[in-house]
Coordinates of C-alpha atoms in Angstrom, one line a residue:
M16 CA 42.3 57.0 29.6
I17 CA 39.7 59.6 30.4
Q18 CA 37.4 56.8 31.7
N19 CA 40.0 55.4 34.1
A20 CA 40.8 58.9 35.4
I21 CA 37.2 59.4 36.2
L22 CA 36.9 56.1 37.8
E23 CA 39.9 57.0 40.1
S24 CA 38.3 60.5 40.7
I25 CA 35.1 59.0 42.1
K26 CA 36.9 56.5 44.3
S27 CA 39.2 59.2 45.8
L28 CA 36.3 61.8 46.3
Y29 CA 33.5 59.6 47.4
G30 CA 35.1 56.4 48.4
A31 CA 33.1 54.4 45.9
T32 CA 33.9 52.1 43.1
V33 CA 31.7 52.5 39.9
S34 CA 31.6 50.4 36.7
I35 CA 33.0 51.9 33.5
D36 CA 29.4 51.6 32.1
Q37 CA 28.4 54.6 34.3
V38 CA 30.9 56.9 32.8
Q39 CA 29.2 58.7 30.0
I40 CA 31.5 60.7 27.8
Q41 CA 30.4 62.9 24.9
N42 CA 31.9 65.5 22.4
T43 CA 31.3 68.9 24.0
R44 CA 28.7 70.9 22.0
K45 CA 30.2 73.4 19.8
D46 CA 28.6 76.3 21.5
F47 CA 30.4 75.4 24.8
E48 CA 34.0 75.7 25.6
G49 CA 35.6 72.2 25.9
D50 CA 36.6 69.0 24.1
L51 CA 34.8 66.3 26.2
T52 CA 31.7 66.4 28.3
I53 CA 31.2 64.2 31.3
V54 CA 27.6 63.4 32.4
V55 CA 27.7 63.5 36.2
F56 CA 24.1 62.4 37.0
P57 CA 25.0 58.8 37.6
F58 CA 27.4 59.8 40.4
L59 CA 24.8 61.9 42.4
R60 CA 23.9 59.0 44.7
L61 CA 27.5 58.8 45.7
S62 CA 28.2 62.5 46.1
K63 CA 24.8 63.3 47.7
K64 CA 25.1 66.8 46.2
S65 CA 23.6 68.7 43.3
P66 CA 24.7 68.1 39.8
E67 CA 26.5 71.5 39.6
Q68 CA 28.3 70.7 42.9
T69 CA 29.4 67.3 41.9
A70 CA 30.6 68.5 38.5
E71 CA 32.7 71.2 40.1
E72 CA 34.3 68.8 42.6
L73 CA 35.0 66.3 40.0
G74 CA 36.3 69.0 37.6
N75 CA 38.6 70.4 40.3
Y76 CA 40.0 67.0 41.2
L77 CA 40.7 66.1 37.5
Q78 CA 42.5 69.4 36.8
Q79 CA 44.7 69.0 39.9
N80 CA 45.5 65.3 39.5
V81 CA 45.3 64.4 35.9
T82 CA 48.1 65.8 33.7
F83 CA 46.1 66.1 30.4
V84 CA 43.1 68.1 31.8
E85 CA 43.8 71.7 31.0
S86 CA 40.7 73.4 32.5
F87 CA 37.0 72.9 32.9
N88 CA 33.7 74.4 33.1
V89 CA 30.3 73.4 34.4
I90 CA 26.9 74.0 32.7
K91 CA 23.8 72.6 34.4
G92 CA 25.5 69.5 35.8
F93 CA 27.6 68.7 32.7
L94 CA 31.3 68.8 33.2
N95 CA 33.1 70.2 30.1
L96 CA 36.8 69.3 30.0
V97 CA 39.5 71.2 27.8
I98 CA 42.1 68.5 27.0
K99 CA 45.8 69.2 26.5
I100 CA 47.2 68.5 23.0
D101 CA 49.6 65.7 24.4
Y102 CA 46.5 63.6 25.2
W103 CA 45.2 63.8 21.7
L104 CA 48.7 62.9 20.3
G105 CA 48.8 60.0 22.6
V106 CA 45.4 58.7 21.2
L107 CA 46.7 59.0 17.7
T108 CA 49.9 57.0 18.5
E109 CA 47.8 54.5 20.2
V110 CA 45.5 53.9 17.2
V111 CA 48.4 53.6 14.8
A112 CA 50.4 51.2 17.0
D113 CA 47.6 48.9 17.7
N114 CA 45.9 46.9 14.9
N115 CA 43.1 45.9 17.3
Y116 CA 42.6 49.4 18.7
G117 CA 39.1 49.6 20.3
F118 CA 38.8 45.9 20.6
E119 CA 39.0 43.8 23.9
P120 CA 41.0 40.7 23.8
E121 CA 39.4 37.3 24.5
T122 CA 40.6 35.7 27.8
E123 CA 40.1 32.2 29.5
D124 CA 37.3 33.8 31.6
S125 CA 35.5 35.5 28.6
E126 CA 31.8 34.9 28.6
L127 CA 30.7 32.4 25.9
V128 CA 28.0 33.7 23.7
M129 CA 26.1 31.6 21.3
V130 CA 24.3 33.5 18.5
E131 CA 21.7 31.7 16.3
Y132 CA 20.9 33.3 13.0
S133 CA 19.7 32.3 9.4
S134 CA 17.5 29.4 10.3
P135 CA 16.3 28.6 6.8
N136 CA 13.6 26.3 5.7
T137 CA 14.8 23.6 3.1
N138 CA 11.8 24.3 1.0
K139 CA 12.9 27.6 -0.7
P140 CA 16.0 29.7 -1.3
L141 CA 17.1 32.3 1.1
H142 CA 15.4 35.7 0.5
L143 CA 15.6 39.4 1.4
G144 CA 14.3 38.8 4.9
H145 CA 17.1 36.1 5.4
I146 CA 19.7 38.7 4.2
R147 CA 18.7 41.0 7.0
N148 CA 18.8 38.2 9.6
N149 CA 22.1 36.7 8.4
L150 CA 23.8 40.2 8.2
L151 CA 22.4 41.1 11.7
G152 CA 23.5 37.7 13.1
Y153 CA 27.0 37.8 11.7
S154 CA 27.7 41.4 12.8
I155 CA 26.3 40.9 16.3
S156 CA 28.8 37.9 16.5
E157 CA 31.8 40.0 15.3
I158 CA 30.9 42.9 17.7
A159 CA 30.6 40.4 20.6
K160 CA 34.1 39.1 19.6
A161 CA 35.4 42.7 19.5
N162 CA 34.1 43.1 23.1
G163 CA 36.3 40.1 24.3
K164 CA 33.5 37.5 24.1
K165 CA 34.0 33.9 23.0
V166 CA 31.3 33.4 20.3
V167 CA 29.8 30.4 18.6
K168 CA 27.8 31.2 15.5
T169 CA 25.1 28.8 15.0
N170 CA 22.3 27.9 12.6
I171 CA 19.3 25.7 13.0
V172 CA 18.1 24.3 9.6
N173 CA 14.4 23.5 9.5
D174 CA 14.7 20.5 7.2
R175 CA 11.6 18.6 8.2
G176 CA 8.0 19.1 8.6
I177 CA 4.8 19.8 6.5
H178 CA 6.5 22.5 4.4
I179 CA 9.2 20.3 3.2
C180 CA 6.7 17.5 2.5
K181 CA 4.7 20.0 0.2
S182 CA 7.8 20.5 -2.0
M183 CA 8.5 16.8 -2.0
Y184 CA 5.0 15.9 -3.0
A185 CA 5.0 18.5 -5.8
W186 CA 8.3 17.0 -7.1
Q187 CA 6.6 13.6 -7.1
Q188 CA 3.5 14.6 -8.9
W189 CA 5.0 17.2 -11.4
G190 CA 8.8 17.0 -11.2
N191 CA 9.3 14.8 -14.3
G192 CA 12.7 13.8 -12.8
K193 CA 14.0 17.3 -12.7
T194 CA 17.3 17.8 -10.8
P195 CA 19.8 20.7 -10.4
E196 CA 22.2 18.9 -12.8
N197 CA 19.6 18.3 -15.7
S198 CA 17.9 21.6 -15.3
G199 CA 20.9 23.8 -14.6
M200 CA 19.1 25.4 -11.8
K201 CA 20.6 26.0 -8.2
G202 CA 19.2 23.3 -5.9
D203 CA 17.5 25.7 -3.5
H204 CA 15.8 27.5 -6.3
L205 CA 14.6 24.2 -7.9
V206 CA 13.0 23.0 -4.7
G207 CA 11.5 26.4 -4.0
E208 CA 9.9 26.2 -7.5
F209 CA 7.9 23.1 -6.3
Y210 CA 6.9 24.7 -3.2
V211 CA 5.2 27.4 -5.3
E212 CA 3.8 24.7 -7.6
F213 CA 2.3 22.9 -4.6
D214 CA 0.6 26.0 -3.4
K215 CA -0.9 26.6 -6.9
H216 CA -2.5 23.2 -7.2
Y217 CA -3.6 23.3 -3.5
K218 CA -5.5 26.6 -3.9
A219 CA -7.2 25.2 -7.2
E220 CA -8.3 22.2 -5.2
I221 CA -9.7 24.3 -2.3
A222 CA -11.6 26.4 -4.8
E223 CA -13.0 23.4 -6.5
L224 CA -14.2 21.7 -3.2
I225 CA -15.7 25.0 -2.1
E226 CA -17.6 25.2 -5.4
K227 CA -19.0 21.8 -4.6
G228 CA -20.4 23.1 -1.4
M229 CA -17.8 22.2 1.2
A230 CA -16.9 24.8 3.9
K231 CA -13.7 26.7 3.4
E232 CA -12.0 25.3 6.6
E233 CA -13.1 21.8 5.7
A234 CA -11.9 22.3 2.0
E235 CA -8.5 23.3 3.3
N236 CA -8.2 20.2 5.4
Q237 CA -9.5 17.8 2.9
A238 CA -7.9 19.0 -0.3
P239 CA -6.0 16.0 -1.9
S240 CA -2.6 17.8 -2.0
I241 CA -2.5 18.7 1.7
V242 CA -3.9 15.1 2.7
A243 CA -0.9 13.6 0.5
A244 CA 1.6 16.0 2.1
R245 CA 0.5 15.0 5.7
E246 CA 0.8 11.4 4.7
L247 CA 4.4 12.0 3.6
L248 CA 5.2 13.6 6.9
R249 CA 3.7 10.7 8.7
K250 CA 5.7 8.3 6.6
W251 CA 8.9 10.3 7.1
E252 CA 8.5 10.2 10.8
A253 CA 7.9 6.4 10.6
K254 CA 11.3 6.3 8.7
D255 CA 9.7 5.0 5.5
P256 CA 12.9 4.3 3.3
E257 CA 11.6 5.8 0.1
T258 CA 10.3 8.9 1.8
V259 CA 13.5 9.4 3.7
D260 CA 15.6 8.8 0.6
L261 CA 13.7 11.6 -1.3
W262 CA 13.9 14.0 1.7
K263 CA 17.7 13.4 1.7
T264 CA 18.0 13.9 -2.0
M265 CA 16.1 17.3 -2.1
N266 CA 17.5 18.6 1.1
D267 CA 21.0 17.9 -0.3
W268 CA 20.1 20.0 -3.4
V269 CA 19.1 22.8 -1.1
Y270 CA 22.3 22.7 1.1
R271 CA 24.5 22.9 -1.8
G272 CA 22.5 26.0 -2.9
F273 CA 22.7 27.6 0.5
D274 CA 26.4 27.1 0.8
V275 CA 26.8 29.2 -2.3
T276 CA 24.5 31.9 -1.0
Y277 CA 26.3 32.1 2.3
K278 CA 29.7 32.3 0.8
N279 CA 28.5 35.2 -1.6
L280 CA 27.0 37.0 1.4
G281 CA 30.1 36.6 3.4
V282 CA 28.5 34.8 6.5
D283 CA 29.5 31.6 8.3
F284 CA 28.8 29.3 11.1
D285 CA 30.7 27.4 13.6
K286 CA 28.0 24.7 14.3
I287 CA 24.8 23.8 12.4
Y288 CA 21.9 21.9 14.0
Y289 CA 19.2 20.2 12.0
E290 CA 15.6 20.0 13.1
S291 CA 15.6 16.4 11.9
D292 CA 18.0 15.7 14.8
T293 CA 16.6 18.0 17.5
Y294 CA 13.0 17.4 17.4
L295 CA 13.2 13.9 18.8
V296 CA 15.0 15.3 21.8
G297 CA 12.2 17.8 22.0
K298 CA 9.6 15.2 21.9
D299 CA 11.2 13.3 24.7
E300 CA 11.2 16.5 26.9
V301 CA 7.6 17.1 26.1
L302 CA 6.6 13.6 27.0
R303 CA 8.7 13.9 30.3
G304 CA 6.7 17.3 31.0
L305 CA 3.5 15.2 30.4
K306 CA 4.5 12.4 32.7
E307 CA 5.5 15.0 35.3
D308 CA 2.2 16.9 35.0
I309 CA 3.9 20.1 33.7
F310 CA 1.9 19.6 30.5
Y311 CA -1.4 18.0 29.7
Q312 CA -3.1 15.8 27.1
K313 CA -6.4 16.3 25.3
E314 CA -8.7 13.7 24.3
D315 CA -7.4 13.7 20.7
N316 CA -4.0 12.7 22.3
S317 CA -2.4 16.3 21.5
V318 CA -0.2 17.6 24.2
W319 CA -0.5 21.1 25.5
A320 CA 1.1 23.6 27.9
D321 CA -1.2 25.6 30.1
L322 CA 0.3 29.3 30.3
S323 CA -2.7 31.0 31.7
A324 CA -0.8 31.5 35.0
E325 CA 1.7 33.6 33.1
G326 CA -0.9 35.6 31.4
L327 CA -0.8 33.6 28.1
D328 CA -2.9 31.0 26.4
Q329 CA -2.6 27.3 25.8
K330 CA 0.3 26.1 23.6
I331 CA 0.3 22.9 21.5
L332 CA 3.4 21.0 21.7
L333 CA 2.5 17.6 20.1
R334 CA -0.2 17.2 17.6
S335 CA -2.8 14.5 17.9
D336 CA -1.0 12.2 15.4
G337 CA 2.2 12.6 17.6
T338 CA 4.1 14.9 15.2
S339 CA 5.9 17.9 16.6
V340 CA 5.6 21.6 16.1
Y341 CA 8.4 24.3 15.9
M342 CA 8.2 24.7 19.6
T343 CA 9.1 21.0 20.2
Q344 CA 12.1 21.3 18.0
D345 CA 13.2 24.5 19.8
I346 CA 13.0 22.9 23.2
G347 CA 15.2 20.0 21.8
T348 CA 17.7 22.3 20.0
A349 CA 18.2 24.4 23.2
K350 CA 18.8 21.3 25.3
M351 CA 21.4 19.9 22.8
R352 CA 23.2 23.3 22.6
F353 CA 23.6 23.6 26.4
N354 CA 24.9 20.1 26.5
D355 CA 27.2 20.6 23.7
F356 CA 28.7 24.1 24.9
D357 CA 29.2 25.8 28.2
I358 CA 26.9 28.7 27.2
D359 CA 26.8 31.9 29.3
K360 CA 24.3 33.7 27.0
M361 CA 22.2 32.4 24.1
V362 CA 21.0 34.9 21.5
Y363 CA 18.4 34.2 19.0
V364 CA 18.3 36.5 16.0
V365 CA 14.7 36.1 14.9
G366 CA 12.2 38.6 13.4
N367 CA 9.7 40.3 15.7
E368 CA 6.7 38.3 14.4
Q369 CA 8.2 35.6 16.6
N370 CA 8.1 37.6 19.9
Y371 CA 5.4 35.4 21.4
H372 CA 7.1 32.2 20.3
F373 CA 10.4 33.0 22.3
Q374 CA 8.4 34.3 25.3
V375 CA 6.8 31.0 25.5
L376 CA 10.0 28.9 24.8
A377 CA 11.6 30.7 27.8
I378 CA 8.8 29.9 30.0
L379 CA 8.6 26.2 28.9
L380 CA 12.3 25.6 29.4
D381 CA 12.0 27.1 32.8
K382 CA 9.1 24.8 33.5
L383 CA 11.0 21.7 32.4
G384 CA 13.7 22.6 35.0
F385 CA 16.4 24.1 32.7
E386 CA 18.0 26.8 34.8
W387 CA 19.0 28.8 31.7
G388 CA 15.5 28.9 30.4
K389 CA 14.5 32.4 31.3
D390 CA 18.0 33.8 30.4
L391 CA 17.6 33.2 26.6
Y392 CA 17.7 36.5 24.7
H393 CA 15.6 37.0 21.7
F394 CA 17.2 39.7 19.4
S395 CA 13.9 40.9 17.8
Y396 CA 14.3 42.7 14.6
G397 CA 11.9 44.4 12.2
M398 CA 10.8 43.4 8.8
V399 CA 12.5 44.5 5.5
E400 CA 10.5 45.3 2.4
L401 CA 11.3 46.5 -1.1
P402 CA 9.6 49.5 -2.6
S403 CA 7.4 47.1 -4.5
G404 CA 5.8 45.7 -1.1
K405 CA 5.7 42.6 0.9
M406 CA 7.0 39.3 -0.2
K407 CA 5.2 35.9 0.0
S408 CA 7.2 32.7 -0.6
R409 CA 4.1 30.6 -1.3
E410 CA 3.1 32.9 -4.1
G411 CA 6.6 33.0 -5.7
T412 CA 6.9 36.9 -5.0
V413 CA 9.9 36.6 -2.8
V414 CA 13.0 38.3 -3.8
D415 CA 15.7 35.7 -3.8
A416 CA 18.9 36.6 -2.1
D417 CA 21.0 35.4 -5.0
D418 CA 19.0 37.5 -7.4
L419 CA 19.1 40.5 -5.2
M420 CA 23.0 40.3 -5.0
E421 CA 23.2 39.9 -8.6
G422 CA 21.0 42.8 -9.2
M423 CA 23.1 44.9 -6.7
I424 CA 26.3 44.1 -8.6
E425 CA 24.6 45.3 -11.9
V426 CA 23.5 48.4 -10.2
A427 CA 27.1 49.1 -8.9
R428 CA 28.5 48.4 -12.4
K429 CA 26.0 50.8 -14.0
M430 CA 26.4 53.6 -11.5
S431 CA 30.2 53.4 -11.4
K432 CA 30.4 53.7 -15.2
E433 CA 28.0 56.6 -15.2
L434 CA 30.1 58.4 -12.7
G435 CA 33.5 57.5 -14.4
K436 CA 34.5 55.5 -11.3
L437 CA 36.9 52.6 -11.7
E438 CA 37.8 53.6 -15.3
S439 CA 41.6 52.9 -14.3
L440 CA 41.0 49.3 -13.2
S441 CA 41.4 46.1 -15.3
G442 CA 38.4 44.0 -16.3
K443 CA 38.7 41.4 -13.6
E444 CA 39.8 44.0 -10.9
A445 CA 36.8 46.2 -11.8
E446 CA 34.3 43.3 -11.6
N447 CA 35.8 42.3 -8.1
T448 CA 35.4 45.9 -7.1
F449 CA 31.7 46.0 -8.4
R450 CA 31.0 43.0 -6.2
M451 CA 32.7 44.7 -3.3
I452 CA 30.8 47.8 -3.7
A453 CA 27.5 46.0 -4.2
L454 CA 27.8 43.9 -1.1
G455 CA 29.2 46.9 0.9
A456 CA 26.2 48.9 -0.2
L457 CA 23.6 46.1 0.5
K458 CA 25.3 45.3 4.2
Y459 CA 25.6 48.9 5.2
F460 CA 22.2 50.0 4.0
I461 CA 20.6 47.3 6.1
L462 CA 22.8 47.5 9.2
K463 CA 22.8 51.3 9.6
V464 CA 19.0 51.1 10.5
D465 CA 18.0 50.6 14.1
P466 CA 17.5 46.6 14.0
R467 CA 14.3 46.9 15.8
K468 CA 12.6 49.0 13.1
N469 CA 10.9 47.9 10.0
M470 CA 12.8 49.1 7.0
M471 CA 12.5 49.7 3.2
F472 CA 15.4 48.5 1.1
N473 CA 16.1 50.6 -1.9
P474 CA 19.0 49.1 -4.0
E475 CA 19.6 52.3 -6.1
E476 CA 19.6 54.5 -3.0
S477 CA 22.1 52.3 -1.2
I478 CA 24.6 52.7 -4.0
D479 CA 25.3 56.4 -3.7
F480 CA 29.0 57.6 -3.5
N481 CA 27.9 60.8 -1.8
G482 CA 25.3 59.8 0.8
N483 CA 25.2 57.8 4.1
T484 CA 26.0 54.6 2.3
G485 CA 28.7 51.8 2.2
P486 CA 30.2 53.1 -1.1
F487 CA 30.8 56.5 0.4
I488 CA 32.7 55.0 3.2
Q489 CA 34.5 52.6 0.9
Y490 CA 35.5 55.5 -1.5
T491 CA 36.8 57.6 1.5
Y492 CA 38.8 54.7 2.5
A493 CA 40.2 54.1 -0.9
R494 CA 41.1 57.9 -1.0
I495 CA 43.0 57.5 2.2
Q496 CA 44.9 54.5 0.8
S497 CA 45.8 56.5 -2.3
V498 CA 47.3 59.3 -0.2
L499 CA 49.3 56.7 1.8
R500 CA 50.4 55.0 -1.5
K501 CA 51.4 58.4 -3.1
A502 CA 53.4 59.2 0.1
A503 CA 55.3 55.9 -0.1
E504 CA 55.9 56.5 -3.8
K505 CA 57.6 59.7 -2.8
Q506 CA 59.5 57.8 -0.1
I507 CA 57.7 59.7 2.6
S508 CA 57.2 57.3 5.6
V509 CA 55.0 58.0 8.5
K510 CA 57.2 58.5 11.5
P511 CA 55.9 57.6 15.1
E512 CA 57.3 60.9 16.6
L513 CA 54.5 63.6 16.4
E514 CA 55.9 67.2 16.7
V515 CA 52.8 69.4 16.8
E516 CA 52.1 72.4 18.9
N517 CA 48.7 73.4 17.8
L518 CA 45.7 71.5 16.4
S519 CA 43.2 73.0 14.0
E520 CA 39.4 72.5 14.8
K521 CA 39.2 69.8 12.0
E522 CA 42.3 67.9 13.3
K523 CA 41.1 67.9 16.9
E524 CA 37.6 66.8 15.8
L525 CA 39.0 63.7 14.0
L526 CA 41.1 62.9 17.0
K527 CA 38.1 63.1 19.4
R528 CA 36.2 60.8 17.2
L529 CA 39.1 58.4 17.0
S530 CA 39.2 58.3 20.8
M531 CA 35.5 57.5 21.0
F532 CA 35.9 54.2 19.0
P533 CA 36.4 51.8 22.0
N534 CA 33.2 53.3 23.6
V535 CA 31.3 52.9 20.4
V536 CA 32.4 49.2 20.2
K537 CA 31.2 48.7 23.7
E538 CA 27.9 50.3 23.1
A539 CA 27.2 48.3 20.0
G540 CA 28.0 45.2 22.0
D541 CA 25.9 46.2 25.1
N542 CA 22.8 47.1 22.9
F543 CA 23.2 44.4 20.1
S544 CA 23.3 47.2 17.7
P545 CA 25.4 47.1 14.4
A546 CA 23.7 50.5 13.6
V547 CA 25.9 52.2 16.3
I548 CA 29.1 51.1 14.5
A549 CA 27.6 52.1 11.1
G550 CA 26.7 55.6 12.3
Y551 CA 30.1 56.1 13.9
C552 CA 31.9 55.0 10.7
Y553 CA 29.9 57.4 8.6
E554 CA 30.4 60.5 11.0
L555 CA 34.1 59.6 11.0
V556 CA 34.7 59.4 7.2
K557 CA 32.4 62.5 6.8
E558 CA 34.7 64.4 9.3
F559 CA 37.8 63.2 7.5
N560 CA 36.4 64.3 4.1
Q561 CA 36.0 67.8 5.5
F562 CA 39.5 67.7 7.0
Y563 CA 40.8 66.5 3.5
H564 CA 39.1 69.3 1.8
D565 CA 40.4 71.9 4.2
H566 CA 43.9 70.7 4.8
S567 CA 46.6 69.7 2.3
I568 CA 48.3 66.6 3.3
L569 CA 51.1 65.8 0.8
G570 CA 51.2 69.5 -0.4
V571 CA 52.0 71.0 3.0
D572 CA 55.6 72.4 3.3
D573 CA 56.2 71.7 6.9
A574 CA 57.5 68.1 7.3
A575 CA 56.2 67.8 10.9
S576 CA 52.7 68.8 9.7
M577 CA 52.8 66.4 6.8
N578 CA 53.8 63.5 9.1
F579 CA 51.0 64.4 11.5
R580 CA 48.3 64.6 8.9
L581 CA 49.5 61.3 7.2
T582 CA 49.4 59.7 10.6
I583 CA 45.8 61.0 11.1
A584 CA 44.9 59.5 7.7
E585 CA 46.5 56.1 8.4
A586 CA 44.6 56.1 11.9
V587 CA 41.2 57.0 10.4
G588 CA 41.8 54.2 7.6
K589 CA 42.5 51.8 10.2
V590 CA 39.5 52.5 12.4
V591 CA 37.2 52.6 9.4
K592 CA 38.4 49.2 8.3
N593 CA 38.0 47.7 11.6
G594 CA 34.7 49.2 12.2
M595 CA 33.3 48.3 8.9
G596 CA 34.7 44.8 9.3
L597 CA 32.4 44.4 12.3
L598 CA 29.6 45.0 9.8
G599 CA 31.1 42.3 7.4
V600 CA 31.9 45.0 4.8
E601 CA 35.1 44.7 2.9
M602 CA 37.4 47.7 2.3
P603 CA 39.0 48.3 -1.2
G604 CA 42.6 49.0 -1.8
R605 CA 41.6 51.4 -4.6
M606 CA 38.5 52.8 -6.3

C-alpha cells in the first residue's frame, strides 16, 4: 500500500512513472520519530531538487492525499512517516486473510526461469558440498515461484566420462561381484567405494613407475589403471555392448541411491538431463563450429576455441581421440533445454570454482549463434567446509550427505533430551520431530549465510534452541501454535474485527515487520538470496518472543486486546511458515 502511494505521489508531483524497485522503504531508526522511512535519493533526477526539498514535497503530498499518513519529518534527505493505526490493522487483516500473503501469483505472461542444481557425478554419493548446492537451488526456485515466475527445476547428471570409467574398472578388477543387494550397501556408496579403490591403486602404480625412473607426468599417463580406464571410455563411446551394460548397471545402483538422498533432503526436479544424451548434441555443435571456422583443429585432431579476443585463453572442446569434455556436454545440454522449453532466464547453481567455465560457456554459445548465450546466469556460491577441513572424494575423506543427515538427527535427539524438549511426544512422533529439527537446522544454517561466501558448517552449533538457528525459529512457531491451540480449547476464536485504539511499541514493531514481508520476498528473488528470507524470519521470531515475554495473550482481561494479540500470533505464525517454506524448512505442530 505504501509503495503504491509513493508511486502515485511521484507521478502527481513530477509527472514521471517509476518502477516499484526504486521505492526503498525501511523501518525508521529508533532514535528518530516515525514508523517507516522513505529513501528519496532515487527520485532526485525527477525532482531536480535537493534531497531535503524532495523529501519535504513528497511528505507534504502524502500527508495531504494519503489517509493513513499522520505526519512526517525529514532528516538529511530521508523521509520519516508516522503511520496511523488503521493502516497497521489493515496489514494484519490482510496477512490473516491471505494464505499467500507476500507472494505474487503466476500468470500466463510470467517469466519462465529454469534453475539447474545438484549436477552429481555417478561415481560417488552426494556430499556436503552437494547439500549446499541442492538447498540453494531448491530455495532459489521456490523464491522465484513466490515472485510469480514459472519455474522448471532441472538437474544434469554427469553419468559418463573418465571418472565413471575409473569406478567401472575398479569394480571389474576388485569388485568380486559385489552389488547393493549382496553387500547391503546403498548403491551410490558402493560405487563411491570403487572410485576410492581406483585412486589407491593408481597412486601406487604411479609411485612404482617413478621409482623405476619414469618422470611424474609420464607415469601419471602410463599407469596401467588409467590406461585401462581410458580404454573403457573409448569402448563406451564406441557402444561396446559389454561396457555399456556394466555402465548401465552401476549407474542404476547410483540413481536408486540418489533418489533416497534427494527425498530425505526434501528436494526435487521437474526435468532431469543426462550427459550421455547431451554430449553428442554438443559434439555436433562443436563440429559445426569447426566447419564454420568458429573453432580450430590442432595437428593431433583435438578441437579448440580461441578466446584471446575476449581476453581469455584457448579452450579444448574435443580431445585428440574425439572424446568430449564438460564444455562439450554443457553446450549440448543448453541447446536441448532451449529446444524443450521456452526459457526466459537460465540459472546455473554451481560453485565459484567454475566461474571461468560459465564465462567461457556463455561466450561459446554466443559464437555458435545462440541468441540466449550471453544471457545465461551463473549463480556462483562459495564452498562449505566442516571444522575438520576440506573434503576430497578421491581420498575417501568426503562427508556423505546421508551420513551427515543421520548424524544431524542424532545430534538433535541428544540435545533435545538434554534440554528436556519433546518429553511429551510419543516415540514415533518424537523421532519424526528429531528429523524435522535436524533438517531444519541443516537447511537454515546453510541458507542463512550469504551464498557467495565460503562457510563453515558446524552441526552442534546449528542445533541451538536459542540462537540464530532453524530450531529456534521452529520452536517459536510451535509456541505460537500452542497458544492458538489453547485458545481453541477454551473456545476462544480469532475474530476478523480488530478493535484497538493504541498499539504498544512491541505490537507496532511486529506489524511493521509483517508489512515488510512482500518486499523481502521480492528482494530475495531479485538477488537470488535465500539468506534475505532467513534473516527476516529470524528477526521476526526474535521480535515475537520479546512481544510474548512482555505481553500476556490468553491472560489479558480485555477481550478486544486478547483477540488482537491472538491475531498477531496467527499472522506471525503464517508468515514464518511461508518464509521458512521458501527455504525448504518444515514447521512443527508442536515441540
